[in-house]
């Protein structure tokens, strides 16, 4: 069984370099912990999907909640799933275009087909926030 978390947080002052650093760290550390997922950042908020063992995710969520680069970490979903929805993605950054219609098209093209409808809707709704 795999645990899945979807959370949102506020980080209005991160530079592109800081976000790139988060991605590099995730891509380096997550495979050894068996964690997969994706990260969206709209210049103000993060939306992150994490998948892995419960113990690893609890430890990671504790680190995330104490990270001073963002605040207001709120778990939107926590569920047990049979198979990962983002297999092979140590951490995939999904870029959000400026134009809302471009955002929708890009996300639809990039999100794995394995993501269920409810989760896809949450991600798509986040993408239209400014």
PDB file of C-alpha atoms in Angstrom:
ATOM      1  CA  UNK A   1       0.000   0.000   0.000  1.00  0.00           C
ATOM      2  CA  UNK A   2       1.105   3.509  -0.832  1.00  0.00           C
ATOM      3  CA  UNK A   3       0.184   6.696   0.982  1.00  0.00           C
ATOM      4  CA  UNK A   4      -0.546   9.831  -0.992  1.00  0.00           C
ATOM      5  CA  UNK A   5      -0.597  13.411   0.272  1.00  0.00           C
ATOM      6  CA  UNK A   6      -1.708  16.507  -1.594  1.00  0.00           C
ATOM      7  CA  UNK A   7      -0.899  19.774   0.143  1.00  0.00           C
ATOM      8  CA  UNK A   8      -0.898  23.482  -0.574  1.00  0.00           C
ATOM      9  CA  UNK A   9       1.273  26.177   0.990  1.00  0.00           C
ATOM     10  CA  UNK A  10       2.067  29.859   0.586  1.00  0.00           C
ATOM     11  CA  UNK A  11       5.477  31.045  -0.634  1.00  0.00           C
ATOM     12  CA  UNK A  12       5.053  34.465  -2.243  1.00  0.00           C
ATOM     13  CA  UNK A  13       8.690  35.536  -2.332  1.00  0.00           C
ATOM     14  CA  UNK A  14      10.629  32.594  -3.752  1.00  0.00           C
ATOM     15  CA  UNK A  15      12.953  33.182  -6.657  1.00  0.00           C
ATOM     16  CA  UNK A  16      13.146  30.815  -9.608  1.00  0.00           C
ATOM     17  CA  UNK A  17      16.551  29.696  -8.297  1.00  0.00           C
ATOM     18  CA  UNK A  18      15.061  28.758  -4.919  1.00  0.00           C
ATOM     19  CA  UNK A  19      12.292  26.738  -6.579  1.00  0.00           C
ATOM     20  CA  UNK A  20      14.903  25.080  -8.821  1.00  0.00           C
ATOM     21  CA  UNK A  21      16.897  24.229  -5.679  1.00  0.00           C
ATOM     22  CA  UNK A  22      13.853  22.579  -4.104  1.00  0.00           C
ATOM     23  CA  UNK A  23      13.383  20.526  -7.262  1.00  0.00           C
ATOM     24  CA  UNK A  24      17.042  19.470  -7.394  1.00  0.00           C
ATOM     25  CA  UNK A  25      16.979  18.426  -3.747  1.00  0.00           C
ATOM     26  CA  UNK A  26      13.754  16.453  -4.253  1.00  0.00           C
ATOM     27  CA  UNK A  27      15.065  14.724  -7.380  1.00  0.00           C
ATOM     28  CA  UNK A  28      18.218  13.766  -5.495  1.00  0.00           C
ATOM     29  CA  UNK A  29      16.640  12.602  -2.216  1.00  0.00           C
ATOM     30  CA  UNK A  30      13.249  11.157  -3.140  1.00  0.00           C
ATOM     31  CA  UNK A  31      14.332   8.047  -5.093  1.00  0.00           C
ATOM     32  CA  UNK A  32      16.240   6.603  -2.136  1.00  0.00           C
ATOM     33  CA  UNK A  33      13.148   7.148   0.029  1.00  0.00           C
ATOM     34  CA  UNK A  34      10.738   5.669  -2.511  1.00  0.00           C
ATOM     35  CA  UNK A  35       8.871   8.970  -2.897  1.00  0.00           C
ATOM     36  CA  UNK A  36       7.282  10.099  -6.145  1.00  0.00           C
ATOM     37  CA  UNK A  37       5.126  13.068  -7.025  1.00  0.00           C
ATOM     38  CA  UNK A  38       4.765  16.422  -8.667  1.00  0.00           C
ATOM     39  CA  UNK A  39       5.101  20.063  -7.721  1.00  0.00           C
ATOM     40  CA  UNK A  40       3.286  23.114  -9.063  1.00  0.00           C
ATOM     41  CA  UNK A  41       4.278  26.660  -8.145  1.00  0.00           C
ATOM     42  CA  UNK A  42       2.315  29.641  -9.367  1.00  0.00           C
ATOM     43  CA  UNK A  43       4.596  32.361  -7.992  1.00  0.00           C
ATOM     44  CA  UNK A  44       2.620  32.529  -4.772  1.00  0.00           C
ATOM     45  CA  UNK A  45       1.617  28.997  -3.737  1.00  0.00           C
ATOM     46  CA  UNK A  46       2.857  25.443  -3.945  1.00  0.00           C
ATOM     47  CA  UNK A  47       0.632  22.490  -4.677  1.00  0.00           C
ATOM     48  CA  UNK A  48       2.490  19.244  -4.185  1.00  0.00           C
ATOM     49  CA  UNK A  49       1.472  15.631  -4.624  1.00  0.00           C
ATOM     50  CA  UNK A  50       3.611  13.153  -2.692  1.00  0.00           C
ATOM     51  CA  UNK A  51       3.444   9.349  -2.817  1.00  0.00           C
ATOM     52  CA  UNK A  52       5.351   6.778  -0.789  1.00  0.00           C
ATOM     53  CA  UNK A  53       5.381   4.869   2.461  1.00  0.00           C
ATOM     54  CA  UNK A  54       3.480   6.416   5.348  1.00  0.00           C
ATOM     55  CA  UNK A  55       6.621   6.650   7.498  1.00  0.00           C
ATOM     56  CA  UNK A  56       8.638   8.431   4.783  1.00  0.00           C
ATOM     57  CA  UNK A  57       5.821  10.856   4.005  1.00  0.00           C
ATOM     58  CA  UNK A  58       5.189  11.717   7.652  1.00  0.00           C
ATOM     59  CA  UNK A  59       8.896  12.494   8.017  1.00  0.00           C
ATOM     60  CA  UNK A  60       8.910  14.565   4.820  1.00  0.00           C
ATOM     61  CA  UNK A  61       5.732  16.461   5.739  1.00  0.00           C
ATOM     62  CA  UNK A  62       7.297  17.336   9.097  1.00  0.00           C
ATOM     63  CA  UNK A  63      10.338  18.804   7.307  1.00  0.00           C
ATOM     64  CA  UNK A  64       8.107  20.624   4.817  1.00  0.00           C
ATOM     65  CA  UNK A  65       5.951  22.138   7.564  1.00  0.00           C
ATOM     66  CA  UNK A  66       9.070  23.523   9.297  1.00  0.00           C
ATOM     67  CA  UNK A  67      10.675  24.879   6.111  1.00  0.00           C
ATOM     68  CA  UNK A  68      10.881  28.697   6.496  1.00  0.00           C
ATOM     69  CA  UNK A  69      10.598  29.270   2.731  1.00  0.00           C
ATOM     70  CA  UNK A  70       6.843  28.796   2.898  1.00  0.00           C
ATOM     71  CA  UNK A  71       3.971  28.863   5.365  1.00  0.00           C
ATOM     72  CA  UNK A  72       0.401  27.746   5.816  1.00  0.00           C
ATOM     73  CA  UNK A  73       1.008  24.127   4.844  1.00  0.00           C
ATOM     74  CA  UNK A  74      -2.428  22.552   4.543  1.00  0.00           C
ATOM     75  CA  UNK A  75      -3.041  18.914   3.589  1.00  0.00           C
ATOM     76  CA  UNK A  76      -5.936  18.767   1.131  1.00  0.00           C
ATOM     77  CA  UNK A  77      -5.958  14.997   0.645  1.00  0.00           C
ATOM     78  CA  UNK A  78      -4.424  12.002   2.376  1.00  0.00           C
ATOM     79  CA  UNK A  79      -5.299   8.598   1.066  1.00  0.00           C
ATOM     80  CA  UNK A  80      -4.092   5.053   0.651  1.00  0.00           C
ATOM     81  CA  UNK A  81      -3.707   3.897  -2.947  1.00  0.00           C
ATOM     82  CA  UNK A  82      -2.716   0.602  -4.526  1.00  0.00           C
ATOM     83  CA  UNK A  83      -0.335   1.964  -7.166  1.00  0.00           C
ATOM     84  CA  UNK A  84       1.501   5.270  -7.522  1.00  0.00           C
ATOM     85  CA  UNK A  85      -0.154   7.784  -9.817  1.00  0.00           C
ATOM     86  CA  UNK A  86       3.205   9.364 -10.688  1.00  0.00           C
ATOM     87  CA  UNK A  87       5.455   6.340 -11.166  1.00  0.00           C
ATOM     88  CA  UNK A  88       8.989   7.234 -12.140  1.00  0.00           C
ATOM     89  CA  UNK A  89       8.633  10.897 -11.148  1.00  0.00           C
ATOM     90  CA  UNK A  90      11.117  11.441  -8.298  1.00  0.00           C
ATOM     91  CA  UNK A  91       9.603  14.914  -8.311  1.00  0.00           C
ATOM     92  CA  UNK A  92       8.255  16.469 -11.457  1.00  0.00           C
ATOM     93  CA  UNK A  93       7.885  20.208 -11.686  1.00  0.00           C
ATOM     94  CA  UNK A  94       4.865  21.199 -13.690  1.00  0.00           C
ATOM     95  CA  UNK A  95       5.341  24.721 -14.986  1.00  0.00           C
ATOM     96  CA  UNK A  96       2.333  27.003 -15.009  1.00  0.00           C
ATOM     97  CA  UNK A  97       2.014  29.295 -18.029  1.00  0.00           C
ATOM     98  CA  UNK A  98       0.792  32.870 -17.708  1.00  0.00           C
ATOM     99  CA  UNK A  99      -2.327  32.425 -19.824  1.00  0.00           C
ATOM    100  CA  UNK A 100      -5.033  30.377 -18.065  1.00  0.00           C
ATOM    101  CA  UNK A 101      -6.003  28.441 -21.186  1.00  0.00           C
ATOM    102  CA  UNK A 102      -2.345  27.614 -21.818  1.00  0.00           C
ATOM    103  CA  UNK A 103      -2.110  26.408 -18.207  1.00  0.00           C
ATOM    104  CA  UNK A 104      -5.042  24.062 -18.717  1.00  0.00           C
ATOM    105  CA  UNK A 105      -3.695  22.671 -21.981  1.00  0.00           C
ATOM    106  CA  UNK A 106      -0.182  22.177 -20.598  1.00  0.00           C
ATOM    107  CA  UNK A 107      -1.410  20.465 -17.445  1.00  0.00           C
ATOM    108  CA  UNK A 108      -3.778  18.174 -19.297  1.00  0.00           C
ATOM    109  CA  UNK A 109      -0.919  17.139 -21.558  1.00  0.00           C
ATOM    110  CA  UNK A 110       1.577  16.669 -18.736  1.00  0.00           C
ATOM    111  CA  UNK A 111      -0.400  15.058 -15.915  1.00  0.00           C
ATOM    112  CA  UNK A 112      -0.122  11.286 -15.852  1.00  0.00           C
ATOM    113  CA  UNK A 113      -3.181   9.438 -17.106  1.00  0.00           C
ATOM    114  CA  UNK A 114      -3.083   7.444 -13.860  1.00  0.00           C
ATOM    115  CA  UNK A 115      -4.192  10.432 -11.743  1.00  0.00           C
ATOM    116  CA  UNK A 116      -7.797   9.918 -10.727  1.00  0.00           C
ATOM    117  CA  UNK A 117     -10.520  12.405 -11.639  1.00  0.00           C
ATOM    118  CA  UNK A 118     -10.918  13.987  -8.189  1.00  0.00           C
ATOM    119  CA  UNK A 119      -7.203  14.642  -7.820  1.00  0.00           C
ATOM    120  CA  UNK A 120      -6.978  15.908 -11.407  1.00  0.00           C
ATOM    121  CA  UNK A 121      -9.778  18.403 -10.643  1.00  0.00           C
ATOM    122  CA  UNK A 122      -7.962  19.721  -7.552  1.00  0.00           C
ATOM    123  CA  UNK A 123      -4.761  20.176  -9.551  1.00  0.00           C
ATOM    124  CA  UNK A 124      -6.566  21.849 -12.444  1.00  0.00           C
ATOM    125  CA  UNK A 125      -8.400  24.198 -10.065  1.00  0.00           C
ATOM    126  CA  UNK A 126      -5.100  25.193  -8.469  1.00  0.00           C
ATOM    127  CA  UNK A 127      -3.670  25.958 -11.893  1.00  0.00           C
ATOM    128  CA  UNK A 128      -6.207  28.693 -12.585  1.00  0.00           C
ATOM    129  CA  UNK A 129      -5.442  30.572  -9.359  1.00  0.00           C
ATOM    130  CA  UNK A 130      -3.384  33.724  -9.770  1.00  0.00           C
TER     131      UNK A 130
END
